[in-house]
DNA sequence: GTTGAGCGTT
């Protein structure tokens, strides 16, 4: 058994030099626990890292999913919807699994989306498929963020003061 | 024929 280092270049680069402020941060903290203390000399005040068993700060566990839709990144260019679906299939009932493909080039953009029936399944799949290998590449699963077509235009059921309707729809487009 | 940051279209 010889470990082929064919796909280790990009993988290692992603695992160690990954600047993704999402799931990869956990990996980076796992592997590289040495924070860059590039200050002037040693810091006089010994501030304990907030990664202690967490009393007040939010450093405990990952936040729960607020949407059954997951954003899978790190996909290989050769990975298609079928592959993504087949990878996330045994973790729950996939309502939809599709890889973002560019119309112009007609090929995968390198990321996809998976939607489960419930958030529990999505969360489980996320914990199980996050930072795992798929088609030779490490994929990262995170809750979808943008592009919510038609979810709830007016989900406010506040029957308190309907007179002053100051509905500030904080959109992503600023 | 591919090498990598990010959030898709019916």
PDB file of C-alpha atoms in Angstrom, chain A residues 46-149:
ATOM      1  CA  UNK A  46      -1.027  36.545  29.227  1.00  0.00           C
ATOM      2  CA  UNK A  47      -4.451  36.430  27.736  1.00  0.00           C
ATOM      3  CA  UNK A  48      -5.808  32.911  27.823  1.00  0.00           C
ATOM      4  CA  UNK A  49      -7.120  31.778  24.487  1.00  0.00           C
ATOM      5  CA  UNK A  50     -10.894  31.874  24.198  1.00  0.00           C
ATOM      6  CA  UNK A  51     -10.764  28.279  23.171  1.00  0.00           C
ATOM      7  CA  UNK A  52     -11.017  27.172  26.760  1.00  0.00           C
ATOM      8  CA  UNK A  53     -14.016  25.128  27.589  1.00  0.00           C
ATOM      9  CA  UNK A  54     -16.080  28.142  26.847  1.00  0.00           C
ATOM     10  CA  UNK A  55     -17.915  29.791  29.689  1.00  0.00           C
ATOM     11  CA  UNK A  56     -19.276  32.931  28.207  1.00  0.00           C
ATOM     12  CA  UNK A  57     -17.762  33.265  24.788  1.00  0.00           C
ATOM     13  CA  UNK A  58     -19.292  31.394  21.919  1.00  0.00           C
ATOM     14  CA  UNK A  59     -16.607  28.905  21.123  1.00  0.00           C
ATOM     15  CA  UNK A  60     -18.330  25.740  22.127  1.00  0.00           C
ATOM     16  CA  UNK A  61     -20.023  23.878  19.342  1.00  0.00           C
ATOM     17  CA  UNK A  62     -21.001  24.780  15.846  1.00  0.00           C
ATOM     18  CA  UNK A  63     -24.171  26.793  15.493  1.00  0.00           C
ATOM     19  CA  UNK A  64     -27.269  24.908  14.438  1.00  0.00           C
ATOM     20  CA  UNK A  65     -28.463  25.111  10.915  1.00  0.00           C
ATOM     21  CA  UNK A  66     -31.244  27.506  10.178  1.00  0.00           C
ATOM     22  CA  UNK A  67     -31.899  26.117   6.765  1.00  0.00           C
ATOM     23  CA  UNK A  68     -32.035  22.658   5.179  1.00  0.00           C
ATOM     24  CA  UNK A  69     -30.064  24.045   2.315  1.00  0.00           C
ATOM     25  CA  UNK A  70     -26.359  23.434   2.404  1.00  0.00           C
ATOM     26  CA  UNK A  71     -23.577  24.975   0.439  1.00  0.00           C
ATOM     27  CA  UNK A  72     -20.904  22.520  -0.559  1.00  0.00           C
ATOM     28  CA  UNK A  73     -17.622  23.975  -1.646  1.00  0.00           C
ATOM     29  CA  UNK A  74     -14.353  22.455  -2.646  1.00  0.00           C
ATOM     30  CA  UNK A  75     -15.874  20.217  -5.223  1.00  0.00           C
ATOM     31  CA  UNK A  76     -13.793  18.885  -8.004  1.00  0.00           C
ATOM     32  CA  UNK A  77     -14.367  20.072 -11.521  1.00  0.00           C
ATOM     33  CA  UNK A  78     -15.173  16.528 -12.379  1.00  0.00           C
ATOM     34  CA  UNK A  79     -17.831  16.288  -9.709  1.00  0.00           C
ATOM     35  CA  UNK A  80     -21.333  16.473 -10.978  1.00  0.00           C
ATOM     36  CA  UNK A  81     -24.804  16.563  -9.499  1.00  0.00           C
ATOM     37  CA  UNK A  82     -25.011  12.816  -9.512  1.00  0.00           C
ATOM     38  CA  UNK A  83     -21.785  12.505  -7.605  1.00  0.00           C
ATOM     39  CA  UNK A  84     -22.879  15.092  -5.104  1.00  0.00           C
ATOM     40  CA  UNK A  85     -26.226  13.466  -4.695  1.00  0.00           C
ATOM     41  CA  UNK A  86     -24.666  10.083  -4.289  1.00  0.00           C
ATOM     42  CA  UNK A  87     -22.347  11.466  -1.661  1.00  0.00           C
ATOM     43  CA  UNK A  88     -25.040  13.167   0.364  1.00  0.00           C
ATOM     44  CA  UNK A  89     -27.724  10.592  -0.295  1.00  0.00           C
ATOM     45  CA  UNK A  90     -27.090   8.132   2.571  1.00  0.00           C
ATOM     46  CA  UNK A  91     -27.137  10.955   5.076  1.00  0.00           C
ATOM     47  CA  UNK A  92     -30.718  11.920   4.577  1.00  0.00           C
ATOM     48  CA  UNK A  93     -33.422  12.517   2.090  1.00  0.00           C
ATOM     49  CA  UNK A  94     -32.100  14.904  -0.438  1.00  0.00           C
ATOM     50  CA  UNK A  95     -34.765  17.086  -1.876  1.00  0.00           C
ATOM     51  CA  UNK A  96     -32.279  18.536  -4.258  1.00  0.00           C
ATOM     52  CA  UNK A  97     -28.600  18.220  -4.960  1.00  0.00           C
ATOM     53  CA  UNK A  98     -27.095  20.275  -7.681  1.00  0.00           C
ATOM     54  CA  UNK A  99     -23.699  21.541  -8.593  1.00  0.00           C
ATOM     55  CA  UNK A 100     -23.297  25.069  -9.784  1.00  0.00           C
ATOM     56  CA  UNK A 101     -22.360  24.885 -13.402  1.00  0.00           C
ATOM     57  CA  UNK A 102     -21.459  27.746 -15.597  1.00  0.00           C
ATOM     58  CA  UNK A 103     -23.573  28.110 -18.652  1.00  0.00           C
ATOM     59  CA  UNK A 104     -20.827  29.677 -20.634  1.00  0.00           C
ATOM     60  CA  UNK A 105     -18.291  26.975 -20.082  1.00  0.00           C
ATOM     61  CA  UNK A 106     -20.920  24.434 -19.185  1.00  0.00           C
ATOM     62  CA  UNK A 107     -18.790  22.985 -16.453  1.00  0.00           C
ATOM     63  CA  UNK A 108     -18.883  22.868 -12.719  1.00  0.00           C
ATOM     64  CA  UNK A 109     -17.916  25.975 -10.856  1.00  0.00           C
ATOM     65  CA  UNK A 110     -16.484  23.988  -8.011  1.00  0.00           C
ATOM     66  CA  UNK A 111     -19.327  24.251  -5.582  1.00  0.00           C
ATOM     67  CA  UNK A 112     -22.824  22.934  -5.231  1.00  0.00           C
ATOM     68  CA  UNK A 113     -25.946  22.943  -3.151  1.00  0.00           C
ATOM     69  CA  UNK A 114     -27.758  20.231  -1.317  1.00  0.00           C
ATOM     70  CA  UNK A 115     -31.163  20.468   0.228  1.00  0.00           C
ATOM     71  CA  UNK A 116     -32.534  18.050   2.750  1.00  0.00           C
ATOM     72  CA  UNK A 117     -36.035  17.433   3.945  1.00  0.00           C
ATOM     73  CA  UNK A 118     -35.296  18.590   7.439  1.00  0.00           C
ATOM     74  CA  UNK A 119     -32.622  20.610   9.118  1.00  0.00           C
ATOM     75  CA  UNK A 120     -31.661  17.656  11.245  1.00  0.00           C
ATOM     76  CA  UNK A 121     -30.678  15.646   8.232  1.00  0.00           C
ATOM     77  CA  UNK A 122     -28.858  18.578   6.801  1.00  0.00           C
ATOM     78  CA  UNK A 123     -27.010  19.138  10.010  1.00  0.00           C
ATOM     79  CA  UNK A 124     -26.094  15.514  10.297  1.00  0.00           C
ATOM     80  CA  UNK A 125     -24.908  15.421   6.734  1.00  0.00           C
ATOM     81  CA  UNK A 126     -22.940  18.529   7.384  1.00  0.00           C
ATOM     82  CA  UNK A 127     -21.184  17.085  10.399  1.00  0.00           C
ATOM     83  CA  UNK A 128     -20.570  13.886   8.528  1.00  0.00           C
ATOM     84  CA  UNK A 129     -19.571  15.315   5.205  1.00  0.00           C
ATOM     85  CA  UNK A 130     -17.832  18.434   6.329  1.00  0.00           C
ATOM     86  CA  UNK A 131     -14.146  18.386   5.515  1.00  0.00           C
ATOM     87  CA  UNK A 132     -14.304  15.036   3.840  1.00  0.00           C
ATOM     88  CA  UNK A 133     -12.963  13.648   0.638  1.00  0.00           C
ATOM     89  CA  UNK A 134     -15.016  13.652  -2.486  1.00  0.00           C
ATOM     90  CA  UNK A 135     -13.650  12.702  -5.836  1.00  0.00           C
ATOM     91  CA  UNK A 136     -10.178  13.279  -4.486  1.00  0.00           C
ATOM     92  CA  UNK A 137     -10.841  16.719  -3.064  1.00  0.00           C
ATOM     93  CA  UNK A 138     -11.717  17.991   0.343  1.00  0.00           C
ATOM     94  CA  UNK A 139     -15.172  19.397   0.406  1.00  0.00           C
ATOM     95  CA  UNK A 140     -16.636  21.815   2.900  1.00  0.00           C
ATOM     96  CA  UNK A 141     -20.246  21.868   3.893  1.00  0.00           C
ATOM     97  CA  UNK A 142     -21.826  25.023   5.160  1.00  0.00           C
ATOM     98  CA  UNK A 143     -25.308  26.475   5.358  1.00  0.00           C
ATOM     99  CA  UNK A 144     -26.366  28.256   2.241  1.00  0.00           C
ATOM    100  CA  UNK A 145     -26.207  31.977   2.494  1.00  0.00           C
ATOM    101  CA  UNK A 146     -27.387  33.851  -0.504  1.00  0.00           C
ATOM    102  CA  UNK A 147     -29.779  33.431  -3.302  1.00  0.00           C
ATOM    103  CA  UNK A 148     -33.037  32.636  -1.601  1.00  0.00           C
ATOM    104  CA  UNK A 149     -35.517  32.935  -4.428  1.00  0.00           C
TER     105      UNK A 149
END
